[in-house]
């Protein structure tokens, strides 16, 4: 009995510690000295400011306003979150400055550039236009980002692979291909385009883009899989209540994601054979997300399917025409307890947890540690 009582007293204290350390689980700078720069690609999950709020993702055009950016930066930065994204935690872990958006021409790009742009698709924009999917969608795609990257290299005097300028631009660079493809599925949801077509075209586009980067001399690449889009409040708002898995997420939505991720991984495996000198790691965002869904409390999180910033109240606190930043939306008291920020994008707390899992807990395969070990230290 005594024993029981003392356990009951000790356990909450123990958990307090555990959750406190996890909610600040942002990877810190123990990985310094490996890379001098990062080149990043992706969509709003990775964009650090390339977006223009007037043309960014539909429903989320208040990204330039408070309460976006409220947590860490204390002002809006055009990041789709209350604070930092995975790419920010990565930069921090590598002891590099936050990655500036390519479109800010006055930024300092000596430690890399971020080409990710919110609303971006993997598949070229033409495809959507041809299929009559044009309503308010972002014209930029992964192809646009590669064009930007080429321009960026040319500005550095890099025109021909293996020229000294190109070697300099590629040297000690980590390529981070953030999730890309969720928008392709989202935009075609109400169209005649089947998701199987989107899968083939989107994965193919990611693979040809990776090949283009490898041809240019990329050696260290992390490719993020898609997150569990079936668990986003927007998806839950759009799907019927009988389409739910054991976490309360959209079962059909997550099936599409799983199928996409498994094809992506097998194609990456083929790519590794074609480029044996390159190190290509798959960042398993969906598994990280699922692990959090299984036991949010062990990561210091509480609300998994409700937005922190939105309107409409339970269960999802999400209304597409009164999203975060609009007058009728409000912000939760403690964003560190929420997985989801605005209905689609995640909170800094969740991005911190995911970063920790990807960089330190084996959710990159091969692991991020193995990637670093394959790379000579530069200092
Ligand atoms: C940084 O990482 C080390 C090793 O993982 C850990 O011991 C330390 O507490 C961390 N510091 C902060 C401020 O998170
Ligand atoms: C662009 O970068 C400069 C230099 O870092 C910074 O002062 C400025 O605020 C940035 N502009 C925008 C629109 O973010
Ligand atoms: C797109 O819309 C036009 C005009 O309504 C129609 O003629 C065409 O068949 C549509 N294309 C597809 C792929 O649905």
CSV table of C-alpha atoms and ligand atoms in Angstrom, one decimal:
chain,number,residue,atom,x,y,z
A,1,UNK,CA,0.0,0.0,0.0
A,2,UNK,CA,2.8,2.4,0.9
A,3,UNK,CA,4.6,1.4,-2.2
A,4,UNK,CA,1.5,2.1,-4.3
A,5,UNK,CA,1.0,5.5,-2.8
A,6,UNK,CA,4.5,6.7,-3.4
A,7,UNK,CA,4.3,5.5,-7.0
A,8,UNK,CA,1.1,7.5,-7.5
A,9,UNK,CA,2.9,10.5,-6.1
A,10,UNK,CA,6.1,10.0,-8.1
A,11,UNK,CA,4.5,9.2,-11.5
A,12,UNK,CA,3.0,12.6,-12.2
A,13,UNK,CA,6.2,14.2,-11.3
A,14,UNK,CA,8.1,11.9,-13.6
A,15,UNK,CA,5.7,12.6,-16.4
A,16,UNK,CA,6.0,16.3,-15.9
A,17,UNK,CA,9.7,16.1,-16.5
A,18,UNK,CA,9.2,13.8,-19.4
A,19,UNK,CA,6.7,16.1,-21.2
A,20,UNK,CA,8.7,19.2,-20.3
A,21,UNK,CA,11.8,17.8,-21.9
A,22,UNK,CA,9.9,16.5,-25.0
A,23,UNK,CA,8.0,19.7,-25.6
A,24,UNK,CA,11.3,21.4,-26.0
A,25,UNK,CA,12.7,18.5,-28.0
A,26,UNK,CA,14.0,20.7,-30.8
A,27,UNK,CA,17.2,19.3,-31.9
A,28,UNK,CA,20.1,21.5,-30.8
A,29,UNK,CA,23.4,22.2,-32.5
A,30,UNK,CA,25.2,19.0,-31.9
A,31,UNK,CA,25.5,18.3,-35.6
A,32,UNK,CA,27.6,21.3,-36.4
A,33,UNK,CA,30.6,21.0,-38.8
A,34,UNK,CA,29.2,18.7,-41.4
A,35,UNK,CA,27.4,20.9,-43.9
A,36,UNK,CA,28.0,24.6,-44.9
A,37,UNK,CA,24.7,25.0,-46.7
A,38,UNK,CA,21.3,23.6,-47.3
A,39,UNK,CA,19.2,23.7,-50.4
A,40,UNK,CA,15.5,23.0,-49.7
A,41,UNK,CA,12.5,22.3,-51.9
A,42,UNK,CA,8.9,21.6,-51.0
A,43,UNK,CA,5.6,23.3,-50.2
A,44,UNK,CA,4.1,25.2,-47.3
A,45,UNK,CA,5.5,22.6,-44.8
A,46,UNK,CA,9.0,23.8,-45.8
A,47,UNK,CA,8.5,27.4,-47.2
A,48,UNK,CA,10.2,30.0,-45.0
A,49,UNK,CA,8.8,33.0,-47.0
A,50,UNK,CA,8.6,32.5,-50.7
A,51,UNK,CA,4.9,32.5,-50.6
A,52,UNK,CA,2.9,35.6,-51.5
A,53,UNK,CA,-0.1,35.6,-49.3
A,54,UNK,CA,-2.3,36.8,-52.2
A,55,UNK,CA,-1.5,33.8,-54.2
A,56,UNK,CA,-0.7,31.2,-51.5
A,57,UNK,CA,-2.9,28.3,-50.7
A,58,UNK,CA,-6.6,29.0,-50.7
A,59,UNK,CA,-8.1,29.2,-47.2
A,60,UNK,CA,-4.7,30.2,-45.7
A,61,UNK,CA,-4.1,33.7,-47.1
A,62,UNK,CA,-3.6,35.4,-43.7
A,63,UNK,CA,-0.1,33.9,-43.4
A,64,UNK,CA,1.4,37.4,-43.4
A,65,UNK,CA,-0.7,38.4,-40.4
A,66,UNK,CA,-0.7,37.6,-36.7
A,67,UNK,CA,-1.2,35.1,-35.1
A,68,UNK,CA,1.1,33.4,-37.7
A,69,UNK,CA,4.7,33.5,-36.3
A,70,UNK,CA,3.5,34.3,-32.8
A,71,UNK,CA,5.5,31.6,-30.9
A,72,UNK,CA,9.1,32.0,-31.7
A,73,UNK,CA,9.6,34.9,-34.1
A,74,UNK,CA,6.9,37.0,-32.4
A,75,UNK,CA,5.9,38.4,-35.7
A,76,UNK,CA,4.6,36.9,-39.0
A,77,UNK,CA,7.4,35.6,-41.2
A,78,UNK,CA,5.2,34.0,-44.0
A,79,UNK,CA,5.8,30.6,-42.4
A,80,UNK,CA,2.6,28.6,-42.2
A,81,UNK,CA,2.8,27.9,-38.5
A,82,UNK,CA,2.9,29.6,-35.2
A,83,UNK,CA,6.7,29.3,-35.2
A,84,UNK,CA,9.5,27.2,-36.6
A,85,UNK,CA,9.3,24.5,-39.2
A,86,UNK,CA,11.3,21.3,-39.6
A,87,UNK,CA,13.7,23.1,-41.9
A,88,UNK,CA,14.3,25.6,-39.2
A,89,UNK,CA,15.1,22.9,-36.6
A,90,UNK,CA,17.3,21.3,-39.2
A,91,UNK,CA,19.3,24.5,-39.8
A,92,UNK,CA,19.6,24.9,-36.0
A,93,UNK,CA,20.8,21.3,-35.6
A,94,UNK,CA,23.5,21.9,-38.3
A,95,UNK,CA,24.5,25.2,-36.7
A,96,UNK,CA,23.5,27.1,-39.7
A,97,UNK,CA,21.3,30.3,-39.9
A,98,UNK,CA,17.6,30.0,-40.8
A,99,UNK,CA,17.4,29.2,-44.5
A,100,UNK,CA,16.3,32.4,-46.4
A,101,UNK,CA,13.6,32.2,-49.1
A,102,UNK,CA,15.0,32.3,-52.6
A,103,UNK,CA,12.6,35.1,-53.6
A,104,UNK,CA,14.0,37.5,-51.0
A,105,UNK,CA,16.7,39.0,-53.2
A,106,UNK,CA,18.3,40.9,-50.4
A,107,UNK,CA,18.9,37.9,-48.2
A,108,UNK,CA,22.2,36.3,-47.5
A,109,UNK,CA,22.5,33.0,-49.4
A,110,UNK,CA,26.0,32.0,-48.3
A,111,UNK,CA,24.5,29.1,-46.3
A,112,UNK,CA,22.0,28.0,-48.9
A,113,UNK,CA,18.6,28.9,-50.1
A,114,UNK,CA,15.0,27.7,-49.7
A,115,UNK,CA,13.1,27.1,-52.9
A,116,UNK,CA,10.0,25.6,-51.3
A,117,UNK,CA,6.9,27.6,-52.0
A,118,UNK,CA,3.5,27.2,-50.3
A,119,UNK,CA,0.7,25.6,-52.4
A,120,UNK,CA,3.3,24.1,-54.8
A,121,UNK,CA,2.5,20.8,-56.5
A,122,UNK,CA,4.9,18.1,-57.6
A,123,UNK,CA,3.3,17.8,-61.0
A,124,UNK,CA,3.7,20.8,-63.4
A,125,UNK,CA,1.0,23.4,-63.4
A,126,UNK,CA,0.0,22.6,-67.1
A,127,UNK,CA,-1.4,19.3,-66.0
A,128,UNK,CA,-3.9,20.9,-63.7
A,129,UNK,CA,-4.9,23.5,-66.3
A,130,UNK,CA,-5.5,20.8,-68.9
A,131,UNK,CA,-7.7,19.0,-66.5
A,132,UNK,CA,-9.7,22.1,-65.6
A,133,UNK,CA,-8.3,22.2,-62.1
A,134,UNK,CA,-7.6,25.9,-62.0
A,135,UNK,CA,-9.6,27.4,-59.2
A,136,UNK,CA,-7.3,29.4,-57.0
A,137,UNK,CA,-4.4,27.0,-57.2
A,138,UNK,CA,-0.8,28.0,-56.8
A,139,UNK,CA,1.0,28.1,-60.2
A,140,UNK,CA,4.4,27.0,-58.8
A,141,UNK,CA,5.5,23.4,-58.9
A,142,UNK,CA,8.6,21.4,-58.2
A,143,UNK,CA,9.6,22.2,-61.7
A,144,UNK,CA,9.5,26.0,-60.9
A,145,UNK,CA,11.7,25.4,-57.9
A,146,UNK,CA,14.3,23.6,-60.1
A,147,UNK,CA,14.2,26.5,-62.5
A,148,UNK,CA,14.8,28.9,-59.6
A,149,UNK,CA,17.7,26.6,-58.4
A,150,UNK,CA,19.2,26.8,-61.9
A,151,UNK,CA,19.0,30.6,-61.9
A,152,UNK,CA,20.5,30.6,-58.4
A,153,UNK,CA,23.5,28.5,-59.6
A,154,UNK,CA,23.9,30.6,-62.7
A,155,UNK,CA,24.1,33.7,-60.5
A,156,UNK,CA,27.0,32.0,-58.7
A,157,UNK,CA,28.7,31.4,-62.1
A,158,UNK,CA,27.8,27.7,-62.1
A,159,UNK,CA,26.7,26.8,-65.7
A,160,UNK,CA,28.5,23.6,-66.4
A,161,UNK,CA,28.6,20.6,-64.0
A,162,UNK,CA,32.1,20.0,-62.6
A,163,UNK,CA,33.2,23.6,-63.3
A,164,UNK,CA,34.9,25.1,-60.2
A,165,UNK,CA,31.9,27.4,-59.6
A,166,UNK,CA,29.5,24.4,-59.6
A,167,UNK,CA,31.8,22.4,-57.4
A,168,UNK,CA,31.8,25.3,-54.9
A,169,UNK,CA,28.0,25.6,-55.0
A,170,UNK,CA,27.5,21.8,-54.4
A,171,UNK,CA,30.3,21.3,-51.9
A,172,UNK,CA,29.2,20.5,-48.4
A,173,UNK,CA,25.6,21.0,-49.4
A,174,UNK,CA,22.7,19.1,-47.9
A,175,UNK,CA,19.7,18.8,-50.1
A,176,UNK,CA,16.4,18.7,-48.2
A,177,UNK,CA,13.4,17.7,-50.3
A,178,UNK,CA,10.5,18.5,-48.1
A,179,UNK,CA,7.1,16.9,-48.5
A,180,UNK,CA,5.7,17.6,-51.9
A,181,UNK,CA,2.5,16.0,-53.4
A,182,UNK,CA,-0.2,16.6,-50.9
A,183,UNK,CA,-1.4,19.6,-52.8
A,184,UNK,CA,-1.5,17.5,-56.0
A,185,UNK,CA,-4.0,15.2,-54.4
A,186,UNK,CA,-5.9,18.0,-52.7
A,187,UNK,CA,-6.4,20.1,-55.9
A,188,UNK,CA,-7.7,17.1,-57.9
A,189,UNK,CA,-10.0,15.8,-55.1
A,190,UNK,CA,-13.2,17.1,-56.8
A,191,UNK,CA,-12.0,16.6,-60.4
A,192,UNK,CA,-12.1,13.7,-62.8
A,193,UNK,CA,-8.4,13.0,-62.3
A,194,UNK,CA,-8.1,9.7,-60.3
A,195,UNK,CA,-5.6,9.6,-57.4
A,196,UNK,CA,-3.8,6.7,-59.1
A,197,UNK,CA,-2.9,9.1,-61.9
A,198,UNK,CA,-1.7,11.8,-59.5
A,199,UNK,CA,0.4,9.2,-57.7
A,200,UNK,CA,2.2,8.1,-60.9
A,201,UNK,CA,2.8,11.6,-62.1
A,202,UNK,CA,3.8,13.1,-58.8
A,203,UNK,CA,6.3,10.3,-57.9
A,204,UNK,CA,7.7,10.5,-61.4
A,205,UNK,CA,8.2,14.2,-61.1
A,206,UNK,CA,9.9,13.9,-57.7
A,207,UNK,CA,12.2,11.2,-59.1
A,208,UNK,CA,13.2,13.2,-62.3
A,209,UNK,CA,13.8,16.2,-60.0
A,210,UNK,CA,16.1,14.1,-57.7
A,211,UNK,CA,17.9,12.9,-60.8
A,212,UNK,CA,18.4,16.5,-62.0
A,213,UNK,CA,19.9,17.4,-58.6
A,214,UNK,CA,22.2,14.3,-58.6
A,215,UNK,CA,23.3,15.2,-62.2
A,216,UNK,CA,24.3,18.6,-60.9
A,217,UNK,CA,26.4,17.0,-58.2
A,218,UNK,CA,24.1,16.7,-55.2
A,219,UNK,CA,25.7,14.0,-52.8
A,220,UNK,CA,23.6,14.2,-49.7
A,221,UNK,CA,19.9,14.2,-50.1
A,222,UNK,CA,17.0,13.8,-47.6
A,223,UNK,CA,13.6,13.1,-49.2
A,224,UNK,CA,10.6,13.6,-47.0
A,225,UNK,CA,7.6,11.3,-47.5
A,226,UNK,CA,4.1,12.7,-47.3
A,227,UNK,CA,2.6,13.5,-43.9
A,228,UNK,CA,-0.7,11.8,-42.8
A,229,UNK,CA,-2.9,14.2,-44.7
A,230,UNK,CA,-5.9,12.1,-43.5
A,231,UNK,CA,-5.4,13.5,-40.0
A,232,UNK,CA,-5.6,17.2,-41.0
A,233,UNK,CA,-8.7,19.0,-39.8
A,234,UNK,CA,-9.3,20.3,-43.4
A,235,UNK,CA,-9.5,16.6,-44.6
A,236,UNK,CA,-11.7,15.7,-41.6
A,237,UNK,CA,-14.0,18.6,-42.5
A,238,UNK,CA,-14.3,17.4,-46.1
A,239,UNK,CA,-14.7,13.6,-45.5
A,240,UNK,CA,-17.7,11.8,-44.1
A,241,UNK,CA,-17.8,10.7,-40.5
A,242,UNK,CA,-17.8,7.0,-41.4
A,243,UNK,CA,-14.4,7.4,-43.1
A,244,UNK,CA,-12.3,7.2,-40.0
A,245,UNK,CA,-9.4,5.0,-38.8
A,246,UNK,CA,-8.6,4.1,-35.2
A,247,UNK,CA,-7.0,7.5,-34.6
A,248,UNK,CA,-10.1,9.4,-35.9
A,249,UNK,CA,-8.3,10.3,-39.1
A,250,UNK,CA,-9.7,9.9,-42.6
A,251,UNK,CA,-9.0,6.3,-43.5
A,252,UNK,CA,-9.3,6.9,-47.2
A,253,UNK,CA,-7.0,10.0,-47.0
A,254,UNK,CA,-4.3,8.1,-45.2
A,255,UNK,CA,-4.5,5.1,-47.6
A,256,UNK,CA,-3.7,7.5,-50.5
A,257,UNK,CA,-0.7,8.8,-48.5
A,258,UNK,CA,0.5,5.3,-47.6
A,259,UNK,CA,0.3,4.1,-51.2
A,260,UNK,CA,2.2,7.2,-52.4
A,261,UNK,CA,4.9,6.8,-49.8
A,262,UNK,CA,5.5,3.2,-50.5
A,263,UNK,CA,5.9,3.8,-54.2
A,264,UNK,CA,8.1,6.7,-53.5
A,265,UNK,CA,10.4,4.6,-51.3
A,266,UNK,CA,10.8,1.8,-53.8
A,267,UNK,CA,11.7,4.4,-56.5
A,268,UNK,CA,14.2,5.9,-54.1
A,269,UNK,CA,15.7,2.5,-53.7
A,270,UNK,CA,16.2,2.2,-57.5
A,271,UNK,CA,17.7,5.7,-57.5
A,272,UNK,CA,20.3,4.6,-54.9
A,273,UNK,CA,21.4,1.9,-57.2
A,274,UNK,CA,21.8,4.3,-60.1
A,275,UNK,CA,23.8,6.7,-58.0
A,276,UNK,CA,25.8,4.6,-55.6
A,277,UNK,CA,28.1,7.5,-54.6
A,278,UNK,CA,25.2,9.6,-53.3
A,279,UNK,CA,23.6,9.2,-49.9
A,280,UNK,CA,19.8,9.4,-50.2
A,281,UNK,CA,17.8,9.1,-47.0
A,282,UNK,CA,14.0,8.8,-46.8
A,283,UNK,CA,12.4,10.9,-44.0
A,284,UNK,CA,9.4,8.9,-42.8
A,285,UNK,CA,7.1,11.8,-41.9
A,286,UNK,CA,4.0,9.6,-41.8
A,287,UNK,CA,5.5,7.1,-39.3
A,288,UNK,CA,6.6,10.0,-37.1
A,289,UNK,CA,3.1,11.4,-37.3
A,290,UNK,CA,1.6,8.1,-36.5
A,291,UNK,CA,3.8,7.5,-33.5
A,292,UNK,CA,2.7,10.8,-32.1
A,293,UNK,CA,-1.0,9.9,-32.8
A,294,UNK,CA,-0.6,6.7,-30.8
A,295,UNK,CA,0.7,8.5,-27.7
A,296,UNK,CA,0.6,12.3,-27.9
A,297,UNK,CA,1.1,12.7,-24.2
A,298,UNK,CA,4.5,11.1,-24.3
A,299,UNK,CA,5.5,14.0,-26.6
A,300,UNK,CA,4.0,16.7,-24.5
A,301,UNK,CA,1.1,17.0,-26.9
A,302,UNK,CA,-2.6,16.8,-26.2
A,303,UNK,CA,-4.9,17.9,-29.1
A,304,UNK,CA,-4.3,15.9,-32.2
A,305,UNK,CA,-7.3,16.6,-34.5
A,306,UNK,CA,-8.4,20.1,-33.4
A,307,UNK,CA,-6.8,23.2,-34.8
A,308,UNK,CA,-5.1,25.6,-32.3
A,309,UNK,CA,-6.1,28.5,-34.5
A,310,UNK,CA,-9.4,28.5,-36.3
A,311,UNK,CA,-13.1,28.7,-35.7
A,312,UNK,CA,-16.2,26.6,-35.3
A,313,UNK,CA,-15.4,24.8,-32.1
A,314,UNK,CA,-15.3,21.0,-31.6
A,315,UNK,CA,-14.5,18.5,-33.0
A,316,UNK,CA,-12.1,20.1,-35.4
A,317,UNK,CA,-12.4,23.9,-34.9
A,318,UNK,CA,-12.1,24.4,-38.6
A,319,UNK,CA,-14.1,26.3,-41.1
A,320,UNK,CA,-12.7,26.9,-44.5
A,321,UNK,CA,-14.0,30.5,-44.8
A,322,UNK,CA,-13.0,31.5,-41.3
A,323,UNK,CA,-9.5,30.2,-40.9
A,324,UNK,CA,-6.7,31.3,-38.7
A,325,UNK,CA,-6.0,35.0,-39.0
A,326,UNK,CA,-9.6,35.9,-40.0
A,327,UNK,CA,-11.6,38.1,-37.7
A,328,UNK,CA,-13.9,35.2,-36.4
A,329,UNK,CA,-11.0,32.8,-35.7
A,330,UNK,CA,-9.3,32.6,-32.4
A,331,UNK,CA,-6.0,31.1,-31.0
A,332,UNK,CA,-5.8,28.4,-28.4
A,333,UNK,CA,-4.2,29.3,-25.1
A,334,UNK,CA,-1.3,26.9,-25.3
A,335,UNK,CA,-0.1,26.0,-28.9
A,336,UNK,CA,2.6,23.7,-27.4
A,337,UNK,CA,-0.2,21.2,-26.6
A,338,UNK,CA,-1.5,21.1,-30.2
A,339,UNK,CA,-0.4,19.0,-33.2
A,340,UNK,CA,-2.3,21.1,-35.7
A,341,UNK,CA,-2.0,24.9,-36.1
A,342,UNK,CA,-4.6,26.1,-38.8
A,343,UNK,CA,-6.3,23.1,-40.2
A,344,UNK,CA,-3.5,22.0,-42.6
A,345,UNK,CA,-0.2,23.1,-41.2
A,346,UNK,CA,1.4,21.9,-37.9
A,347,UNK,CA,2.4,23.8,-34.8
A,348,UNK,CA,6.0,24.5,-33.9
A,349,UNK,CA,5.6,22.0,-31.1
A,350,UNK,CA,4.7,19.3,-33.6
A,351,UNK,CA,7.4,20.3,-36.0
A,352,UNK,CA,9.9,20.2,-33.2
A,353,UNK,CA,8.8,16.7,-32.2
A,354,UNK,CA,8.9,15.5,-35.8
A,355,UNK,CA,12.4,17.1,-36.3
A,356,UNK,CA,13.7,15.3,-33.3
A,357,UNK,CA,12.3,12.0,-34.6
A,358,UNK,CA,13.7,12.5,-38.1
A,359,UNK,CA,17.1,13.7,-37.0
A,360,UNK,CA,17.7,11.8,-33.8
A,361,UNK,CA,15.3,8.9,-33.4
A,362,UNK,CA,15.8,6.9,-36.6
A,363,UNK,CA,12.8,8.1,-38.6
A,364,UNK,CA,15.1,8.9,-41.5
A,365,UNK,CA,16.2,5.7,-43.3
A,366,UNK,CA,19.2,5.4,-43.5
A,367,UNK,CA,19.4,7.4,-40.3
A,368,UNK,CA,20.5,11.0,-40.2
A,369,UNK,CA,23.5,9.9,-38.1
A,370,UNK,CA,24.5,7.5,-40.8
A,371,UNK,CA,24.2,10.3,-43.3
A,372,UNK,CA,26.5,12.5,-41.2
A,373,UNK,CA,29.0,9.6,-40.7
A,374,UNK,CA,29.2,9.2,-44.5
A,375,UNK,CA,30.2,12.8,-44.8
A,376,UNK,CA,33.6,14.1,-43.8
A,377,UNK,CA,33.5,16.9,-41.2
A,378,UNK,CA,34.5,20.3,-42.7
A,379,UNK,CA,35.6,21.7,-39.3
B,1,LIG,C1,21.2,19.5,-26.5
B,1,LIG,O1,21.5,18.1,-26.8
B,1,LIG,C2,22.2,17.4,-25.8
B,1,LIG,C3,22.5,16.0,-26.3
B,1,LIG,O2,21.4,15.4,-26.9
B,1,LIG,C4,21.3,17.4,-24.5
B,1,LIG,O3,22.0,16.8,-23.4
B,1,LIG,C5,21.0,18.8,-24.1
B,1,LIG,O4,20.2,18.9,-23.0
B,1,LIG,C6,20.4,19.6,-25.2
B,1,LIG,N1,20.3,21.0,-24.9
B,1,LIG,C7,19.2,21.7,-25.1
B,1,LIG,C8,19.2,23.2,-24.7
B,1,LIG,O5,18.2,21.3,-25.6
B,2,LIG,C1,14.7,39.8,-46.8
B,2,LIG,O1,16.0,39.6,-46.2
B,2,LIG,C2,16.5,40.7,-45.5
B,2,LIG,C3,17.9,40.4,-45.1
B,2,LIG,O2,17.9,39.2,-44.3
B,2,LIG,C4,15.6,41.0,-44.4
B,2,LIG,O3,16.0,42.1,-43.6
B,2,LIG,C5,14.2,41.3,-44.9
B,2,LIG,O4,13.3,41.5,-43.8
B,2,LIG,C6,13.7,40.2,-45.8
B,2,LIG,N1,12.5,40.6,-46.5
B,2,LIG,C7,11.3,39.9,-46.3
B,2,LIG,C8,10.2,40.4,-47.1
B,2,LIG,O5,11.2,38.9,-45.6
B,3,LIG,C1,-12.4,21.1,-69.5
B,3,LIG,O1,-13.5,22.0,-69.7
B,3,LIG,C2,-13.8,22.1,-71.1
B,3,LIG,C3,-14.9,23.2,-71.2
B,3,LIG,O2,-15.9,23.0,-70.3
B,3,LIG,C4,-14.3,20.8,-71.7
B,3,LIG,O3,-14.6,21.0,-73.1
B,3,LIG,C5,-13.1,19.8,-71.6
B,3,LIG,O4,-13.6,18.5,-72.0
B,3,LIG,C6,-12.7,19.7,-70.1
B,3,LIG,N1,-11.5,18.8,-70.0
B,3,LIG,C7,-11.4,17.8,-69.1
B,3,LIG,C8,-10.1,17.1,-69.1
B,3,LIG,O5,-12.3,17.6,-68.3
